[in-house]
XYZ file of C-alpha atoms in Angstrom:
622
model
C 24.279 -0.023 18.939
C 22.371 2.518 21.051
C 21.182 5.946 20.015
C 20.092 8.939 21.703
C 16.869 10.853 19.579
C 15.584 13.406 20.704
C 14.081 15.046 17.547
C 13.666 13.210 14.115
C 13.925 15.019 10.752
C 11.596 16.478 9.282
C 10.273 15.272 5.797
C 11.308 18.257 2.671
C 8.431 18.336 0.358
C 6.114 20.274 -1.660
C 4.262 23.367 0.674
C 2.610 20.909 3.162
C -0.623 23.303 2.872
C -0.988 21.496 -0.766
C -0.379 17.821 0.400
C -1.949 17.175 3.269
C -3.834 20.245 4.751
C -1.123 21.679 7.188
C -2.083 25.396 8.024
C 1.567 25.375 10.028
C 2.914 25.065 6.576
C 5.213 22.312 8.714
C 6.288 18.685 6.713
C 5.019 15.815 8.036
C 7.690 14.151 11.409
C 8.854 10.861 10.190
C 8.061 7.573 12.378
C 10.862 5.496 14.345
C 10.952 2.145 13.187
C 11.643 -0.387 15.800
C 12.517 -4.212 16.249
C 11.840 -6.675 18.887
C 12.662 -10.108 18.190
C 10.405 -11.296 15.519
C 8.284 -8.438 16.111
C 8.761 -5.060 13.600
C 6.736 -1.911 14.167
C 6.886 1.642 14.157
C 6.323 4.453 16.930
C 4.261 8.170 15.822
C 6.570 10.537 18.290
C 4.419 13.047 17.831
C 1.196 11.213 18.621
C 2.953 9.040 20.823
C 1.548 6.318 18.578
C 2.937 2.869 18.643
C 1.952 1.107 15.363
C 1.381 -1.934 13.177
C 3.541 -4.397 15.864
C 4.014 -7.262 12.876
C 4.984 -10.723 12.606
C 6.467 -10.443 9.036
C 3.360 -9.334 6.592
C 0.987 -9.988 9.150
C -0.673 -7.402 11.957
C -0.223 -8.494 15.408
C -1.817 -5.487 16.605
C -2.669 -2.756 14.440
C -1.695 0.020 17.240
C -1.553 1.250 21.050
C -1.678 4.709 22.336
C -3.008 6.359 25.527
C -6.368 8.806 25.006
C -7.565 11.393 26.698
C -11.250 11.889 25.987
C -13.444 14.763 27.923
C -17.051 14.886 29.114
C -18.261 14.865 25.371
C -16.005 12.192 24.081
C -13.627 14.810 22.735
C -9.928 13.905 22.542
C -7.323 16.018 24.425
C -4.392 16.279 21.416
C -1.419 15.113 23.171
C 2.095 17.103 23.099
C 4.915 14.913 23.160
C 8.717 15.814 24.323
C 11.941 15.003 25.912
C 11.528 11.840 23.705
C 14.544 9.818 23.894
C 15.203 6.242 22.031
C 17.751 3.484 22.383
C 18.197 0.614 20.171
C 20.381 -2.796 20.550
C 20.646 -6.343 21.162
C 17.397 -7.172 19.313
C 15.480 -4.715 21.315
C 14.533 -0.887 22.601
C 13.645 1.535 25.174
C 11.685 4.612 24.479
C 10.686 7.392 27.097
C 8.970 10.450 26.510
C 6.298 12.751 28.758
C 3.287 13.589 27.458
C 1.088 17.146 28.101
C -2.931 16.890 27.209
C -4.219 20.304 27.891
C -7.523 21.867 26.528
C -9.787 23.982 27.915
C -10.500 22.960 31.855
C -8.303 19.255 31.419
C -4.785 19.769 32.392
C -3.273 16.074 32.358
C 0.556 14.759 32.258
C 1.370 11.258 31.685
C 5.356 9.966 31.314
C 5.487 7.356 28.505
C 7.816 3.842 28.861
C 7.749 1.440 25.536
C 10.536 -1.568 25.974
C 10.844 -4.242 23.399
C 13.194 -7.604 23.950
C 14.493 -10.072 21.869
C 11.963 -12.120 23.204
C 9.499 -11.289 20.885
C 8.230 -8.935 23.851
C 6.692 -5.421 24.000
C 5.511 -3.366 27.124
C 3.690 0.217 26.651
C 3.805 1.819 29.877
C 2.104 5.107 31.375
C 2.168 6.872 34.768
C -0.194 10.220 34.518
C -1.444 13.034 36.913
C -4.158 15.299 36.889
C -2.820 19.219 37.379
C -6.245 20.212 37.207
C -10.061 19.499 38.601
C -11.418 18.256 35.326
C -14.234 16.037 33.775
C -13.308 12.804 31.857
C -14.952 10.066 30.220
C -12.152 8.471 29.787
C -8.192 8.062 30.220
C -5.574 5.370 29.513
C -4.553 2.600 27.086
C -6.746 1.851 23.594
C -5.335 -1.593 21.930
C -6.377 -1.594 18.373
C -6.481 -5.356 16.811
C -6.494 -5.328 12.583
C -9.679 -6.596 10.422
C -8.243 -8.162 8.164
C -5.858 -10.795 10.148
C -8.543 -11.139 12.689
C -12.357 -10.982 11.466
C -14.057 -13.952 12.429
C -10.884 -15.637 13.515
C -10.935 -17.555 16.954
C -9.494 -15.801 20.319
C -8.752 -16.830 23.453
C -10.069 -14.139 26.115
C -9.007 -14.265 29.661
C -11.419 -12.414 32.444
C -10.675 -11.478 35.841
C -10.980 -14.757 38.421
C -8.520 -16.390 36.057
C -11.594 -17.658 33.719
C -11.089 -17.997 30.371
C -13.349 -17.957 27.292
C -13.016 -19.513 24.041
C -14.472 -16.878 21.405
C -14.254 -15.313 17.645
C -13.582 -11.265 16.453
C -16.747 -10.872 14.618
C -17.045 -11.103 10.905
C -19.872 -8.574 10.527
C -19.894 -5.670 12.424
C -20.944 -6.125 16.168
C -23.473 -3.639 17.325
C -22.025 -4.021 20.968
C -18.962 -5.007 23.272
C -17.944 -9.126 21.891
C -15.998 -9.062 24.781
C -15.901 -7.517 28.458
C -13.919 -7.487 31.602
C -10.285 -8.467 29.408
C -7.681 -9.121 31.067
C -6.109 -10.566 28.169
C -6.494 -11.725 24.576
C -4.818 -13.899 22.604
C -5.057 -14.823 18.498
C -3.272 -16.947 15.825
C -0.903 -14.331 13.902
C 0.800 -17.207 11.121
C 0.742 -20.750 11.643
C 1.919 -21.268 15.473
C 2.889 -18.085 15.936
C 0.627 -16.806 19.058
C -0.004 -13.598 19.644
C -1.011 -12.489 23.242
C -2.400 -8.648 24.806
C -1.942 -8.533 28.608
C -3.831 -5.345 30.132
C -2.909 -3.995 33.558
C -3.833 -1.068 35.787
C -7.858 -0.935 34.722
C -11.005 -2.697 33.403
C -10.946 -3.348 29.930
C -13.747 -4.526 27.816
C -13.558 -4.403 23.617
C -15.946 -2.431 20.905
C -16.419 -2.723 17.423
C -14.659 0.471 16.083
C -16.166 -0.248 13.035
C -19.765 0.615 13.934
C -17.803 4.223 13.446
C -15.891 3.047 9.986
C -12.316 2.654 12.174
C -10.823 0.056 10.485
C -10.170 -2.167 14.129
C -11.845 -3.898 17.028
C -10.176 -1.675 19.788
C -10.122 -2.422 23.658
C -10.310 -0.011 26.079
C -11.201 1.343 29.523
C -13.224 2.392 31.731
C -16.417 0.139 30.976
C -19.198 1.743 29.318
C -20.995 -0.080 31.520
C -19.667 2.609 34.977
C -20.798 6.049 34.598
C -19.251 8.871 32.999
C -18.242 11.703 33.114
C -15.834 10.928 35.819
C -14.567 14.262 37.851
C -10.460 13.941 38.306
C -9.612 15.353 41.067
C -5.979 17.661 41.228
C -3.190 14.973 42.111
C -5.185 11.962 40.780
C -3.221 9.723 39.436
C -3.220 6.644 36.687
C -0.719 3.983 36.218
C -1.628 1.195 33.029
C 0.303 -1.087 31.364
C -0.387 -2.886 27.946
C 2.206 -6.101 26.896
C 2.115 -7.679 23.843
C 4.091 -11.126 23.436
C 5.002 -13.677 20.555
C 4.773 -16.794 21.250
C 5.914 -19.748 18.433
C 7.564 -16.501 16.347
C 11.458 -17.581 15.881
C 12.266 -15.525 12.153
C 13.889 -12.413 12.297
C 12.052 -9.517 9.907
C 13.353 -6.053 8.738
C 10.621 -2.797 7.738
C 11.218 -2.928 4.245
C 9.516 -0.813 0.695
C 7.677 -3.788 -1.121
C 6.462 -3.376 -4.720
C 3.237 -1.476 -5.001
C 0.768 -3.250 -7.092
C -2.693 -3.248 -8.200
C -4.456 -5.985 -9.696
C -7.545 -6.181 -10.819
C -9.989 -9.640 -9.316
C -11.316 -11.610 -12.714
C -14.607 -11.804 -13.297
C -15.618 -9.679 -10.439
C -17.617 -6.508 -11.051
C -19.977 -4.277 -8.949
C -22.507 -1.760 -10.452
C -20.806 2.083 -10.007
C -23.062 3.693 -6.964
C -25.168 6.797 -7.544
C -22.671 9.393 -6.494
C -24.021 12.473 -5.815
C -23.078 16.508 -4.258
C -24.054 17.998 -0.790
C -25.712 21.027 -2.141
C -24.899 24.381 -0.634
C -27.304 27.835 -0.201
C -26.201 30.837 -2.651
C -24.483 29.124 -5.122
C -23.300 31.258 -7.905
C -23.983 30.334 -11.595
C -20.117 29.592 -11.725
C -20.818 27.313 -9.034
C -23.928 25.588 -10.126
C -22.522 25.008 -13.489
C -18.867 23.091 -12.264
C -21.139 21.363 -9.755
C -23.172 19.962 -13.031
C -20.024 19.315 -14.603
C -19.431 16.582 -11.993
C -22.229 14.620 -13.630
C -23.925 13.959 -10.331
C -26.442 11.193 -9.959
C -28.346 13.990 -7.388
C -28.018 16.905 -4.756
C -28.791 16.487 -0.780
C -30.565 19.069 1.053
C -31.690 19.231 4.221
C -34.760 20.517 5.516
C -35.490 22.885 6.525
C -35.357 25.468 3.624
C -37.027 28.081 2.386
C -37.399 26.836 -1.251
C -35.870 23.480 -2.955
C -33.019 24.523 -4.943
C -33.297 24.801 -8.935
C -30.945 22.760 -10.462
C -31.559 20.546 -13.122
C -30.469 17.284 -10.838
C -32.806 15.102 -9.151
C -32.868 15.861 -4.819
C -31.739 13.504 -2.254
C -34.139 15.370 0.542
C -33.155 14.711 4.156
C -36.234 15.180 6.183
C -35.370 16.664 9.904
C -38.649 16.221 11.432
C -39.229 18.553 14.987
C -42.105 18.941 17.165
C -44.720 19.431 14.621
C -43.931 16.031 12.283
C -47.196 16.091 10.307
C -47.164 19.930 9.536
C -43.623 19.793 8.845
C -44.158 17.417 6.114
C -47.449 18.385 4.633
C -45.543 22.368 3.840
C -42.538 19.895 2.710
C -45.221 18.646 0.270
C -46.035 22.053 -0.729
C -42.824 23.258 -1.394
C -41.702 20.034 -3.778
C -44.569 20.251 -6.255
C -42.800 20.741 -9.241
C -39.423 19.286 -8.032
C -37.461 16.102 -8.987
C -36.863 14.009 -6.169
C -34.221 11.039 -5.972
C -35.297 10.030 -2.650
C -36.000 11.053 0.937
C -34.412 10.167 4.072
C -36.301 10.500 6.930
C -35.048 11.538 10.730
C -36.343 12.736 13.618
C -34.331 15.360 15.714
C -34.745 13.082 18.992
C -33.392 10.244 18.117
C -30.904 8.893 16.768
C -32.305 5.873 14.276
C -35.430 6.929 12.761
C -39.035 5.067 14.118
C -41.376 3.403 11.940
C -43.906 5.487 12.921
C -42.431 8.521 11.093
C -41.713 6.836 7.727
C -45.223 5.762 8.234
C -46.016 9.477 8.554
C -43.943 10.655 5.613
C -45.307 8.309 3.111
C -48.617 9.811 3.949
C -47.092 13.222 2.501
C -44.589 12.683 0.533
C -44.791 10.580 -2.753
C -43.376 10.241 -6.223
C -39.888 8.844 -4.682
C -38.184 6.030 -2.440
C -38.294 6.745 1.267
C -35.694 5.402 3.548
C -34.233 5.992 6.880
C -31.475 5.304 9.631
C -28.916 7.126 10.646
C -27.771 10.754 9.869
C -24.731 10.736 11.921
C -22.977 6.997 12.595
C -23.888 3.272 11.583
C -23.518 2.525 15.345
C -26.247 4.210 15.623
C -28.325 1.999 12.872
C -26.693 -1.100 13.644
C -27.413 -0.768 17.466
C -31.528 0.100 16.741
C -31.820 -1.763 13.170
C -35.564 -0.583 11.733
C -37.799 -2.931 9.908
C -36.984 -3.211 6.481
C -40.187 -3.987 5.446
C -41.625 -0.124 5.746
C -38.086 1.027 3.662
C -36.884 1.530 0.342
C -33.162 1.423 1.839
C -31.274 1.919 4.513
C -28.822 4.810 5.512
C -26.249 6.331 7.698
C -23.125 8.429 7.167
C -19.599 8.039 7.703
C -16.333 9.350 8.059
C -13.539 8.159 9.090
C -11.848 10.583 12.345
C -14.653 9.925 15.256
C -11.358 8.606 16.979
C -8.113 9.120 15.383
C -7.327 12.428 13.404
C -3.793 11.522 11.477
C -3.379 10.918 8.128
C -2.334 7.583 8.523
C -5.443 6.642 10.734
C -7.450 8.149 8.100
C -6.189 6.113 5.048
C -6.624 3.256 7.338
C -10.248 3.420 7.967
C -11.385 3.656 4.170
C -11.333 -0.210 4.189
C -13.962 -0.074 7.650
C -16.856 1.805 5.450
C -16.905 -1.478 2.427
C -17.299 -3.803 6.714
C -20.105 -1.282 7.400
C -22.152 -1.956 3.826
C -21.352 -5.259 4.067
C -23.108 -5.710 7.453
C -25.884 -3.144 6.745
C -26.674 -5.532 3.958
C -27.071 -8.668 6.311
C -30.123 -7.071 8.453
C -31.290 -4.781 5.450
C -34.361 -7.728 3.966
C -32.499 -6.813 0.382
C -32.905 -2.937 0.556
C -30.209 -0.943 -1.058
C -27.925 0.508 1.409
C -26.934 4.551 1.163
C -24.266 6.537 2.421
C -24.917 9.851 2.977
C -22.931 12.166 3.608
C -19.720 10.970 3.652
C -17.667 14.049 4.986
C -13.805 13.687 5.986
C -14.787 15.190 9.608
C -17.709 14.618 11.347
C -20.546 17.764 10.804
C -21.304 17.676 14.585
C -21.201 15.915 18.136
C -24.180 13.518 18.410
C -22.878 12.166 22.129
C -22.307 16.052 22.970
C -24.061 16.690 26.563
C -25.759 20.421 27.142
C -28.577 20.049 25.250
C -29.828 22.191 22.119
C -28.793 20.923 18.609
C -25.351 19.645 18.150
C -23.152 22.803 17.247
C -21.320 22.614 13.573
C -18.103 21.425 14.105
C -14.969 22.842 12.417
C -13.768 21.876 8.448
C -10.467 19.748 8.330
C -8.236 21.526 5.999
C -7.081 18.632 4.548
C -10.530 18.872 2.419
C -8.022 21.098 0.408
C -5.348 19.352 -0.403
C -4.111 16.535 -2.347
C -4.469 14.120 0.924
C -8.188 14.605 0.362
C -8.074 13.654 -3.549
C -6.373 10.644 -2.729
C -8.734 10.023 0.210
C -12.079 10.536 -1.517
C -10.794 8.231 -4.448
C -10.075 5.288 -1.467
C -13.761 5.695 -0.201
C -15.505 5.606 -3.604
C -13.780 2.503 -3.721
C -14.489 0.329 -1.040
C -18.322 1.856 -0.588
C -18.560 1.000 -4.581
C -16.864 -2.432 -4.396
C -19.176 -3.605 -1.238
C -22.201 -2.527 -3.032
C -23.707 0.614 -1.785
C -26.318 1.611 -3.861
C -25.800 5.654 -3.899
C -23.203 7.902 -1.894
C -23.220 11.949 -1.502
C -20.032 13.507 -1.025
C -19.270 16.522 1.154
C -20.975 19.693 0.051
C -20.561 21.532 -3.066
C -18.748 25.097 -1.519
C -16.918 25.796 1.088
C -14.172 24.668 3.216
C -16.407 21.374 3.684
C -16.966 21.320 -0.005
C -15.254 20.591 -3.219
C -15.014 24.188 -4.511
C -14.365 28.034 -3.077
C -16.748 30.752 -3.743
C -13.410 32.698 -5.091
C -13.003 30.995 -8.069
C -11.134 27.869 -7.060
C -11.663 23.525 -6.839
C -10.324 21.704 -4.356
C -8.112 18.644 -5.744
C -10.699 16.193 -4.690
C -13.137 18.226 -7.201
C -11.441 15.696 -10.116
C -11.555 12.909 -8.857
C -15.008 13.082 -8.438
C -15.500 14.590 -11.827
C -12.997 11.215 -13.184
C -15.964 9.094 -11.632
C -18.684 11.203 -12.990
C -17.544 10.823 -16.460
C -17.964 6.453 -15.548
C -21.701 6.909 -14.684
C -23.756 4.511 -15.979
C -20.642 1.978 -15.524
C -19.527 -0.931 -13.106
C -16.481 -1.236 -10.703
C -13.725 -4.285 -11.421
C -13.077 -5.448 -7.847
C -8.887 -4.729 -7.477
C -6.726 -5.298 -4.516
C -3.711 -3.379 -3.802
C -0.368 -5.381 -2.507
C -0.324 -2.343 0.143
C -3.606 -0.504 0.596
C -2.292 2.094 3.112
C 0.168 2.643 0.553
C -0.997 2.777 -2.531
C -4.575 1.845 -3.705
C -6.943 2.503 -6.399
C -10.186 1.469 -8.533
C -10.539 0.441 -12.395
C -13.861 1.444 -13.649
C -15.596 0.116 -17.043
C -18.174 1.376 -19.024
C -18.562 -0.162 -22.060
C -15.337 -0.841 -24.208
C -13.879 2.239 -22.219
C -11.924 1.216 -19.119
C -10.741 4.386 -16.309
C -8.194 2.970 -13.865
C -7.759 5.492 -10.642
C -4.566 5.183 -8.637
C -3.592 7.180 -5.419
C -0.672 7.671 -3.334
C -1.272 7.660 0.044
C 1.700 8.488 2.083
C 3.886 11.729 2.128
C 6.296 9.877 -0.008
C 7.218 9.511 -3.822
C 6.084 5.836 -4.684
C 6.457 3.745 -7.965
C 3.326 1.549 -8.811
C 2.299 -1.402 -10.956
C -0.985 -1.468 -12.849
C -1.727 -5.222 -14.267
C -4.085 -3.539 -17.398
C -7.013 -5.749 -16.916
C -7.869 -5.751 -20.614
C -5.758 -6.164 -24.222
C -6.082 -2.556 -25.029
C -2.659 -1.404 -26.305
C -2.690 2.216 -26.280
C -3.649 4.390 -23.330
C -3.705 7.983 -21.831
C -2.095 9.357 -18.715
C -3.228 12.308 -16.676
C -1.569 12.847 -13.055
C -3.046 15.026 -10.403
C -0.264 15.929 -8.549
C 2.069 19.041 -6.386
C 3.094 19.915 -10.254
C -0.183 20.189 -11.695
C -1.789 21.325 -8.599
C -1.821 25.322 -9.464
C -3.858 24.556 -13.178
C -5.844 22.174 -12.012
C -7.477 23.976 -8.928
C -7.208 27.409 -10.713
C -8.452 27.027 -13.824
C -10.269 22.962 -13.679
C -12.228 23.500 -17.177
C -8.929 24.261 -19.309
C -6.677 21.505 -17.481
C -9.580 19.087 -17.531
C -9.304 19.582 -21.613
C -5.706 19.447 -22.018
C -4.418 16.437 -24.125
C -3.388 13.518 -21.806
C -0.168 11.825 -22.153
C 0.342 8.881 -24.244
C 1.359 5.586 -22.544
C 2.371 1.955 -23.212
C 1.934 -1.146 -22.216
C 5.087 -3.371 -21.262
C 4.205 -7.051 -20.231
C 0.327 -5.939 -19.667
C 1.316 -3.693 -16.689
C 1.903 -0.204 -16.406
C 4.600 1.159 -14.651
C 4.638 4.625 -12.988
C 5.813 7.313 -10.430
C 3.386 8.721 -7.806
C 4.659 12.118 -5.784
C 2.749 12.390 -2.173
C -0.983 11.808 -2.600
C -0.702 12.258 -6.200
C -3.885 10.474 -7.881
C -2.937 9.364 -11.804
C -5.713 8.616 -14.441
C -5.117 5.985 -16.906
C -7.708 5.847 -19.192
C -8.049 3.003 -22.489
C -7.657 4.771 -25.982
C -9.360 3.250 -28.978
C -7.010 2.652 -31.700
């Protein structure tokens, strides 16, 4: 059967605004789902994303697209059209062209994706330059998955046909495992070979985790030649990326599975220290909902003019300049009567902090636990690792679109920030390990060239919507069940906050609030059957027990809940495109209302989830 698409429909929901952040107002384009032998996977036509290539449950490759990046790392949003699909005889064809234009980069590349019956995929691109432009980088970026492949053996063949025997790391790798790839090959399911075939460049491989990207991806050009490149008008590229199944014989159809989260027995992490960006000229409106989240503490930044008065402890990141010593000794001045959680120490030139000016700052500042790192990514700790021995922890912030800005991208990468505690841990001599901030979009450039400080980059209106609820609840989870030690969230107003200065929360305002309430309390370790699907976190304090569950796709979705405890009687509150209006307008009265009553059937609970709804089940005493 062949078919001609040039357009798919479009998803009818809820005002997109509300679910996922769209300013357009536009639903979200639904994905082509494609077969190839053995192979399943799905194609993104409006990123020109090809995704999740499977052998049955397991990820081949976790994705392949074609980037654009500019002289700052910047990536050139692509425009996709004339897209045109036919299926048959085990197999497709997909071709589509492909604009990237943005300021001086003018770039057009014609797209070619064939699958076989022969358990056989080829991603193809041919691309001009229409413009003189600077790049650091165009063509192919082959994403392999964590999970399937972390510390598994590979097979990695270089250029002069020589061939190395080697493993994906298990902890995050500060720099390239592998370099000069011409191909790569791992064990998908028992016989079943999986094999990546590059052509048209030099690729080597990175560990997109070091950036909480939820992959080891393999790209080009080598780090390695310099950049930025200058493409010359009529310049043009021509890559090719194959994947092929060997050993794969069954046949597999993209199915719904049953969405279910169970809690791990016995398994339990203590709840981080979650605390609030703060932000200048908060009302009293403001201060006192911000209270009302029951924050562990409130991050400033130096410098300012006068430490904010709020009865919560500070989380003080020190930005120290030309004048170090001074700096701190009038930051000494200013904090005399203040409560201090802790300070983080930086210095403005570099990028992981020096001994010498934690050294410096204990001289001046005292009464609190000083630790340093990273203010912008854990590449940049894990690539210039300090000595514990002068620290009280370790830190560096995260979020989770340094490379990839769709929602599905971004639910992905939750799972990367748990890989980048875990391996802070390993080199941290048993200091705790802080996050801080975590922020959906990254605050600034650090790799931006031109000098000066990096400009403030723009909010992501998702912060807004019901995408972000069921975001932030996925990253308290996974920092909180690989044992972080304290996390700060956002800021408190703003588009990059949790409420507006008119009156308003954001949806992501309660599900921080939810974990306030658990303070004190420790995390049951729970998997989900389908974590890009559904996923969640069961919290207990006490004899109380708070079970968090989020939807994470554009879709309706029903979910399981095994209730890990013999509690008979509990209460139901959903945060969702129905209660959306109450719950952002007025948060105080909705956070009062009466919950609904629920029962248990089997010890499970069974529910309905609308898009990126986030449901509260909480354990009633009888």
């Amino acid at each position: 059967m062949n078919r001609l698409l040039t357009r798919r429909g479009m998803l009818a929901l809820a005002p997109a605004v509300s679910l996922y952040g769209w300013q357009t107002g536009q639903p979200l384009p639904r994905t082509v789902e494609l077969t190839a032998g053995s192979m399943t996977m799905i194609f993104e036509p409006q990123l020109g994303f090809l995704r999740y290539l499977r052998y049955g449950d397991a990820e081949a490759v976790r994705g392949i697209y074609a980037a654009v990046r500019d002289q700052n790392w910047g990536t050139v949003a692509p425009r996709i059209s004339r897209l045109r699909v036919q299926t048959g005889d085990g197999g497709f064809q997909l071709n589509f062209d492909v604009e990237c234009k943005e300021g001086p980069i003018d770039f057009f590349w014609q797209g070619e994706i064939s699958g076989d019956s022969a358990n056989r995929v080829q991603f193809r691109m041919e691309g001009e330059a229409r413009s003189l432009f600077l790049r650091n980088r165009i063509g192919f970026c082959v994403l392999h998955p964590v999970k399937e492949c972390a510390g598994r053996p590979c097979t990695v063949r270089h250029s002069g046909v020589l061939i190395e025997k080697g493993r994906f790391p298990r902890e995050v790798a500060p720099n390239q495992p592998f370099k000069d790839i011409v191909a790569i090959s791992h064990e998908v399911a028992p016989g079943v070979i999986a094999e990546v075939k590059f052509e048209g460049e030099t690729f080597e491989m990175e560990d997109h985790r070091n950036w909480t990207d939820a992959s080891y991806k393999t790209y080009c050009t080598p780090l390695e030649k310099p950049f930025p490149v200058e493409m010359k008008r009529g310049a043009r590229i021509s890559q090719s990326v194959t994947v092929t199944l060997s050993g794969g014989s069954r046949t597999f159809s993209i199915g719904r599975k049953e969405l279910t989260l169970e809690v791990t027995p016995g398994q339990v992490r203590a709840l981080p220290k979650i605390g609030i960006g703060y932000s200048p000229g908060t009302s009293e409106r403001e201060q006192r909902r911000l209270i009302a989240l029951n924050p562990a503490h409130v991050r400033v930044d130096t410098p300012f003019d006068e430490a904010p008065r709020l009865p919560l402890p500070l989380e003080i990141a020190v930005h120290l300049g030309r004048n170090p010593e001074a700096e701190l000794k009038a930051l000494a001045q200013h904090l005399t009567k203040t409560r201090v959680a802790r300070y983080l120490v930086f210095h403005k030139d570099e990028k992981s902090t020096s001994p010498k000016w934690v050294k410096l700052a204990r001289e001046y500042l005292r009464g609190a636990p000083v630790g340093a790192g990273a203010d912008a990514y854990f590449a940049e700790l894990n690539r210039a690792r300090p000595d514990p021995a002068g620290l009280d922890f370790l830190c560096f912030s995260a979020n989770p679109q340094v490379h990839a800005f769709d929602n599905a991208s971004l639910v992905e990468n939750l799972a990367a920030q748990a890989d980048a505690v875990q391996s802070a841990r390993q080199f941290a001599g048993g200091k705790g390990i802080i996050i801080t901030p975590v922020t959906l979009k990254p605050r600034f450039n650090p790799n931006a060239t031109g000098g000066g400080p990096p400009a403030p980059l723009p909010a992501d209106p998702r912060q807004t919507s019901l995408f972000g609820a069921a975001w932030t609840l996925g990253s308290i989870k996974y920092v909180s069940e690989s044992g972080a030690q304290s996390v700060t969230y956002y800021q408190a107003v703003d588009a990059r906050g949790v409420m507006t200065s008119s009156g308003k929360v954001y949806p992501l305002y309660h599900v921080l609030a939810d974990v306030g309430e658990m303070a004190g309390g420790e995390v049951m370790l729970s998997q989900s059957s389908q974590p890009l699907a559904m996923d969640g976190m069961v919290i207990r304090k006490g004899v109380k027990i708070c079970a968090l569950l989020a939807n994470m796709t554009a879709e309706p979705q029903a979910v399981r809940l095994v209730w890990p405890s013999t509690h008979q009687r509990l209460a139901l509150r959903k945060l969702d495109e129905h209660t959306l209006r109450s719950a952002t307008e007025s948060p105080e009265n909705w956070r009062t209302q009466p919950a609904n009553t629920l029962g248990l059937e089997s010890g499970t609970v069974e529910l309905s989830l609308a898009p990126y709804a986030v449901a509260r089940i909480d354990s009633v005493e009888a």
